[in-house]
mmCIF file of C-alpha atoms in Angstrom:
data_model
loop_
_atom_site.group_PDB
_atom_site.id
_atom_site.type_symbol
_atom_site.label_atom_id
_atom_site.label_comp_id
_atom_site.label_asym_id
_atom_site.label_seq_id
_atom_site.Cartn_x
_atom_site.Cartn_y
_atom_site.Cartn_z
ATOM 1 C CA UNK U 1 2.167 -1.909 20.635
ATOM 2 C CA UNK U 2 -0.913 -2.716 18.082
ATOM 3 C CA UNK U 3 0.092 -5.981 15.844
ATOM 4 C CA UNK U 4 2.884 -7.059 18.088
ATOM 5 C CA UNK U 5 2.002 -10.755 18.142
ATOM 6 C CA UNK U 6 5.980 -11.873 19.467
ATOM 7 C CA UNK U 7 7.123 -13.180 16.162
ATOM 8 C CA UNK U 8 9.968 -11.569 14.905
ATOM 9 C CA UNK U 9 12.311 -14.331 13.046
ATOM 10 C CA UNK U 10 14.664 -11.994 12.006
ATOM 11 C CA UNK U 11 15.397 -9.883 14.989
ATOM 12 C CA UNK U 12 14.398 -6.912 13.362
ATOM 13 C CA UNK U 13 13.118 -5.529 16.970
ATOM 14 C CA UNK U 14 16.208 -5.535 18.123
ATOM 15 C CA UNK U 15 17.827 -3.204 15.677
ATOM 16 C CA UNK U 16 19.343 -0.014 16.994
ATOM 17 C CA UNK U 17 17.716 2.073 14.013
ATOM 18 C CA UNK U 18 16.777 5.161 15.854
ATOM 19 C CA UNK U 19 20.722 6.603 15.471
ATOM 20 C CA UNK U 20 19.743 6.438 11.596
ATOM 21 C CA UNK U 21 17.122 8.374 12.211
ATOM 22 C CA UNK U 22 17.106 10.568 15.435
ATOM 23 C CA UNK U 23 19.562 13.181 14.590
ATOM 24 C CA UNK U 24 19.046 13.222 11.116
ATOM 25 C CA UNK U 25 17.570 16.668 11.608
ATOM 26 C CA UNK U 26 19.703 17.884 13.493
ATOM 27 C CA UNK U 27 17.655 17.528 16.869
ATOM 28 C CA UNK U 28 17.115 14.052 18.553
ATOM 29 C CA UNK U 29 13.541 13.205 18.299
ATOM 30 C CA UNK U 30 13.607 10.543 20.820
ATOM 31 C CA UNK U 31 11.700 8.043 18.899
ATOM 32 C CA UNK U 32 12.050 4.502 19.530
ATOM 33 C CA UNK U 33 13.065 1.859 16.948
ATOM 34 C CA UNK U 34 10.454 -0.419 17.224
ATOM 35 C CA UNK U 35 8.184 2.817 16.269
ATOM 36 C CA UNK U 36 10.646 3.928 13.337
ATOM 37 C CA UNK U 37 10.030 0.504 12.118
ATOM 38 C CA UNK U 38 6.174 0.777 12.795
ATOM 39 C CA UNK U 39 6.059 4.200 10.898
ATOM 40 C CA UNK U 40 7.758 2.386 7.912
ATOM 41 C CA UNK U 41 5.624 -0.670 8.216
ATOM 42 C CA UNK U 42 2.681 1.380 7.767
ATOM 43 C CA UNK U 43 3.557 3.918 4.809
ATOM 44 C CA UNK U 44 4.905 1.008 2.829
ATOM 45 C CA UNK U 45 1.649 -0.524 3.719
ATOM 46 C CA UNK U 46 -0.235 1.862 2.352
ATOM 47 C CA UNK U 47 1.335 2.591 -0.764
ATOM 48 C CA UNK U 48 1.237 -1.246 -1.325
ATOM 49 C CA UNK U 49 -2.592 -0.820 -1.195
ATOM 50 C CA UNK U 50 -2.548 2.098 -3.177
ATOM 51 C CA UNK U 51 -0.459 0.195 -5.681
ATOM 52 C CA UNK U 52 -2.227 -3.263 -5.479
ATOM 53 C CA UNK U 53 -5.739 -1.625 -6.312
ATOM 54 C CA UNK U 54 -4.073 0.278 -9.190
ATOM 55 C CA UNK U 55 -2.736 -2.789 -10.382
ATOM 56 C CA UNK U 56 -6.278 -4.480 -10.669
ATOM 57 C CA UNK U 57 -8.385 -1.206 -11.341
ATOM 58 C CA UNK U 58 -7.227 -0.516 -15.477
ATOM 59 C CA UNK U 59 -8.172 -4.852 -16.316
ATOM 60 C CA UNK U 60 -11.565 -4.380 -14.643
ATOM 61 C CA UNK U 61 -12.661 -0.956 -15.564
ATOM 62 C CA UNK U 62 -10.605 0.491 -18.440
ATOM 63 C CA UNK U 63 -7.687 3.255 -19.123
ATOM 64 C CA UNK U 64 -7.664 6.400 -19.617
ATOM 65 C CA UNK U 65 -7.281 8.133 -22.988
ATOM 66 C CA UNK U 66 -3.713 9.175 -23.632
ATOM 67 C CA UNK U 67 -2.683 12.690 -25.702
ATOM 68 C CA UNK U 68 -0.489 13.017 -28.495
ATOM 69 C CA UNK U 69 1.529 15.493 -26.848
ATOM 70 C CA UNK U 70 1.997 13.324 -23.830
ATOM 71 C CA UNK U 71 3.360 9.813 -24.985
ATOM 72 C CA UNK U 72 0.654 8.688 -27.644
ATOM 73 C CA UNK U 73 -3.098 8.402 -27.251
ATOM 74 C CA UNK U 74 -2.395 4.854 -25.911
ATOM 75 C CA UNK U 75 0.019 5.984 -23.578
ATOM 76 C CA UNK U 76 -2.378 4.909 -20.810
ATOM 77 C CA UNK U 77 -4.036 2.039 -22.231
ATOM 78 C CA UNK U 78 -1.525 -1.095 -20.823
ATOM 79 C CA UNK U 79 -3.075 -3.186 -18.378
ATOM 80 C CA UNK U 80 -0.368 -5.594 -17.579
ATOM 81 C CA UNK U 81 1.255 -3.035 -14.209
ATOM 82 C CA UNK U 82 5.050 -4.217 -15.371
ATOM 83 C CA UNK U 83 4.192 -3.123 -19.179
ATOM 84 C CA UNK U 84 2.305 -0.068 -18.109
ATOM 85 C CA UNK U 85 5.329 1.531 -15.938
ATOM 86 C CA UNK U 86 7.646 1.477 -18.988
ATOM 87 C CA UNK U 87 4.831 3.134 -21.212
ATOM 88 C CA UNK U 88 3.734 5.908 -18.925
ATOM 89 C CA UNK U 89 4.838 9.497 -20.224
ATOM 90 C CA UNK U 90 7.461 11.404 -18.493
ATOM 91 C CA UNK U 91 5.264 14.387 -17.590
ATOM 92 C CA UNK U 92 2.972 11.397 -15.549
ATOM 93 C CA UNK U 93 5.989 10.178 -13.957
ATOM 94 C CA UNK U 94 6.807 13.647 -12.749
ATOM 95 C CA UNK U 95 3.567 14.341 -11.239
ATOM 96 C CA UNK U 96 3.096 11.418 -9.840
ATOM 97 C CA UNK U 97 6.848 11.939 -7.708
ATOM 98 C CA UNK U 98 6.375 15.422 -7.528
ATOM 99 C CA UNK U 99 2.728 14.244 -5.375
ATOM 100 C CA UNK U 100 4.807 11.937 -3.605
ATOM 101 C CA UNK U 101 7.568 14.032 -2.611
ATOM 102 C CA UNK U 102 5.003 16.230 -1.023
ATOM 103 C CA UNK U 103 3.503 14.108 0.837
ATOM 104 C CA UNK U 104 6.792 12.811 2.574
ATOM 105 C CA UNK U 105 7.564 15.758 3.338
ATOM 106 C CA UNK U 106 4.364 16.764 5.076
ATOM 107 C CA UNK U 107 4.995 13.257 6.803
ATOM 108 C CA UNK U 108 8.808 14.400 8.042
ATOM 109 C CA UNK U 109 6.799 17.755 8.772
ATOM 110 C CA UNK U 110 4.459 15.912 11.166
ATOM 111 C CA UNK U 111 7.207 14.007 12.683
ATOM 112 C CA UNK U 112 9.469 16.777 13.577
ATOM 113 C CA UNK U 113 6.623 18.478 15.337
ATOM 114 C CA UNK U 114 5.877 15.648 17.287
ATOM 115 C CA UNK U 115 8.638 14.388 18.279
ATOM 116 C CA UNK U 116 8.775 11.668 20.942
ATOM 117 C CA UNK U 117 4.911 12.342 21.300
ATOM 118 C CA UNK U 118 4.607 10.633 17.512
ATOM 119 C CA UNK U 119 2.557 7.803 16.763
ATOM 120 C CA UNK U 120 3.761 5.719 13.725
ATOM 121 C CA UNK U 121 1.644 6.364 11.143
ATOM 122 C CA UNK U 122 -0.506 9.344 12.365
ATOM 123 C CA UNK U 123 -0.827 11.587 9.109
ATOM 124 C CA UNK U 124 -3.180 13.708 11.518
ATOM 125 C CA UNK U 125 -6.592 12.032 8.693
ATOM 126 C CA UNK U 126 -9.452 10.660 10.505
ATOM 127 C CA UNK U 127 -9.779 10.599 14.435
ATOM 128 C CA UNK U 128 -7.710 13.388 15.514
ATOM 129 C CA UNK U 129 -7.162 15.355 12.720
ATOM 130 C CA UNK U 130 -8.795 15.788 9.341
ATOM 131 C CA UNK U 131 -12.009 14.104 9.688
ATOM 132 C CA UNK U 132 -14.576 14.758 6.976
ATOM 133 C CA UNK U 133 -16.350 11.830 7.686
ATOM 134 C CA UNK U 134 -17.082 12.716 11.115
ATOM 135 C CA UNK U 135 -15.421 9.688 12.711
ATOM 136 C CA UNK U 136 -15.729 9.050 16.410
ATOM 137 C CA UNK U 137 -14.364 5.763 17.682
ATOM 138 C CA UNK U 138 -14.013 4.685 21.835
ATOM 139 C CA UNK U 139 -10.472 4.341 23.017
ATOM 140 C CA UNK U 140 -10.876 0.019 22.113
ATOM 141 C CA UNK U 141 -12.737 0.216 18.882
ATOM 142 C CA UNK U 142 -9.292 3.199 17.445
ATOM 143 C CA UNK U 143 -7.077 0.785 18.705
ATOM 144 C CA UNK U 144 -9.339 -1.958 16.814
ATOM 145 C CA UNK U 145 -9.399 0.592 13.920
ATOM 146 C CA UNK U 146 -5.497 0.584 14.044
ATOM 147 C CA UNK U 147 -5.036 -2.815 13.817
ATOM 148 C CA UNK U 148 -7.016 -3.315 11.292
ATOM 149 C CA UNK U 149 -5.120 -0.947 9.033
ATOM 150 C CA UNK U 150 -1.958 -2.530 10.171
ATOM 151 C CA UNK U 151 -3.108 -6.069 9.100
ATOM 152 C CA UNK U 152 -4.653 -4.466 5.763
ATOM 153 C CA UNK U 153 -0.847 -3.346 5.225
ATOM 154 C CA UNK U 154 0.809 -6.551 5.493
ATOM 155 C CA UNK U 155 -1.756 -8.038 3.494
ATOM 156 C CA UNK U 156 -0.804 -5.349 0.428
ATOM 157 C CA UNK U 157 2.676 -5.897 1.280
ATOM 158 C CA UNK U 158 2.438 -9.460 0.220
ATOM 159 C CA UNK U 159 -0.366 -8.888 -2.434
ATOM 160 C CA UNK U 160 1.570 -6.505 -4.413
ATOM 161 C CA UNK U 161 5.036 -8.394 -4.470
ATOM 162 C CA UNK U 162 2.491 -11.564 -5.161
ATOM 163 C CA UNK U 163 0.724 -9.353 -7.938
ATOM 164 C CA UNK U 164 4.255 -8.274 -9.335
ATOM 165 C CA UNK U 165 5.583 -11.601 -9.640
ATOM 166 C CA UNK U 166 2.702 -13.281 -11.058
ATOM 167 C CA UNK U 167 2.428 -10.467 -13.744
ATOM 168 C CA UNK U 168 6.168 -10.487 -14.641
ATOM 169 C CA UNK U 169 5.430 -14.658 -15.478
ATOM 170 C CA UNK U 170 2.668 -14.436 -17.058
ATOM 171 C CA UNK U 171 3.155 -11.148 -19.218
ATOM 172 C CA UNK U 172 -0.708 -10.325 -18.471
ATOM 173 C CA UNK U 173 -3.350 -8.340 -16.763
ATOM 174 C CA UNK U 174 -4.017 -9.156 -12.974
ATOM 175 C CA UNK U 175 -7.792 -9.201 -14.146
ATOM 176 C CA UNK U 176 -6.941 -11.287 -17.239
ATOM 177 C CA UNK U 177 -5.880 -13.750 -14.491
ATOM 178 C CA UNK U 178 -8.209 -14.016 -12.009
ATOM 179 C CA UNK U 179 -10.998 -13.953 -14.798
ATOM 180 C CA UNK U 180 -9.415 -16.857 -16.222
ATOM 181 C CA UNK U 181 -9.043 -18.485 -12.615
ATOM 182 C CA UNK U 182 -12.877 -18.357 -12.863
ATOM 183 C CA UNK U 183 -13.876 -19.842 -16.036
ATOM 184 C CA UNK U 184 -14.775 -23.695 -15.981
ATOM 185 C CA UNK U 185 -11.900 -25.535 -17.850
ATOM 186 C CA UNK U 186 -11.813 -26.865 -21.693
ATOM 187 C CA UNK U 187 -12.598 -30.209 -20.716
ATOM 188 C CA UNK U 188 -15.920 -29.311 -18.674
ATOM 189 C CA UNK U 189 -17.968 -30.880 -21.675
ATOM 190 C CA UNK U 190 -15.774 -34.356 -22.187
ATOM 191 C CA UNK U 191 -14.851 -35.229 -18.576
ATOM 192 C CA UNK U 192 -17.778 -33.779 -16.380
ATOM 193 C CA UNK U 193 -16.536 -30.917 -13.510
ATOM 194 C CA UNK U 194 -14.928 -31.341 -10.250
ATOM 195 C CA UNK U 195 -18.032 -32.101 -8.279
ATOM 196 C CA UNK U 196 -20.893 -34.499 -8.783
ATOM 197 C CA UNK U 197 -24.534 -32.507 -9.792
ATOM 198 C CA UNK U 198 -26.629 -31.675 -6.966
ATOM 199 C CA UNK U 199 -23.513 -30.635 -4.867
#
């Protein structure tokens, strides 16, 4: 399986989740654990990328203008994520898990017609499905492809709980952050910088 690199602390690959899952439809899909976890590794992946990026995107390149019938015209214009989610208008929050709740289920559609053929995380984009973009890979470079997205996930996963936290602390912007991560310090002029000139 792409991105199994035998480390499993937990025992999580040992988990007899398919039961959950299998006859939940009323039809046993014969789907293995290891992929039900795979499928939910990758979807939480994604949304975590999804979410990290709109975490960052409003500090570095503005929000949109709110209406008065929709929450205020600042509605939209928090940049701190943890502030923002308790400032966005109802009507917002119902698109956006009204979008959602289509998508999962044209995800559970997917699955169902696959069956035991499914391959955690195939939303039938790209290679093999819709592929506006005209993709083409070699058997090694998809499976390349794959793991690289799976990697990309985990790396979300722990970006946006690390993104979360750090916001929640501080009370501020991810970009207000990171651009004051790159400022030289207060004391630049009196005590020199970290390095000696020339370096």
């Amino acid at each position: 399986m792409v991105g199994d690199f035998g480390f499993d602390p937990f025992g999580f690959s040992s988990v007899d989740i398919s039961r959950h899952f299998n006859n939940v439809f009323g039809t046993d899909l014969g789907i293995s654990d290891l992929n039900w976890l795979r499928e939910s590794e990758l979807i939480h992946g994604r949304i975590c990328q999804v979410a990290v990026v709109g975490m960052i995107w409003p500090g570095l390149f503005g929000t949109f203008k709110g209406a008065e019938w929709a929450g205020g015209v600042d509605a939209y214009s928090y940049t701190n994520p943890i502030e923002a989610i308790t400032h966005v208008p109802v009507l917002a929050t119902i698109q956006i898990i009204a979008f959602m709740s289509y998508l999962e289920v044209q995800r559970i559609k997917i699955i169902l017609e696959d069956g035991s053929k499914h391959i955690p995380g195939d939303q039938r984009f790209g290679q093999g499905g819709y592929n506006p973009f005209k993709l083409n890979y070699s058997p090694e470079e998809y499976e390349e492809k794959r793991l690289q997205e799976l990697k990309h996930c985990r790396l979300a996963m722990l970006g946006f709980y690390g993104a979360y936290a750090q916001a929640n602390a501080s009370g501020v912007s991810i970009a207000e952050q990171l651009g004051a991560a790159l400022k030289a310090p207060e004391y630049y002029a009196k005590a020199g910088y970290f390095f000696p000139e020339g370096i």
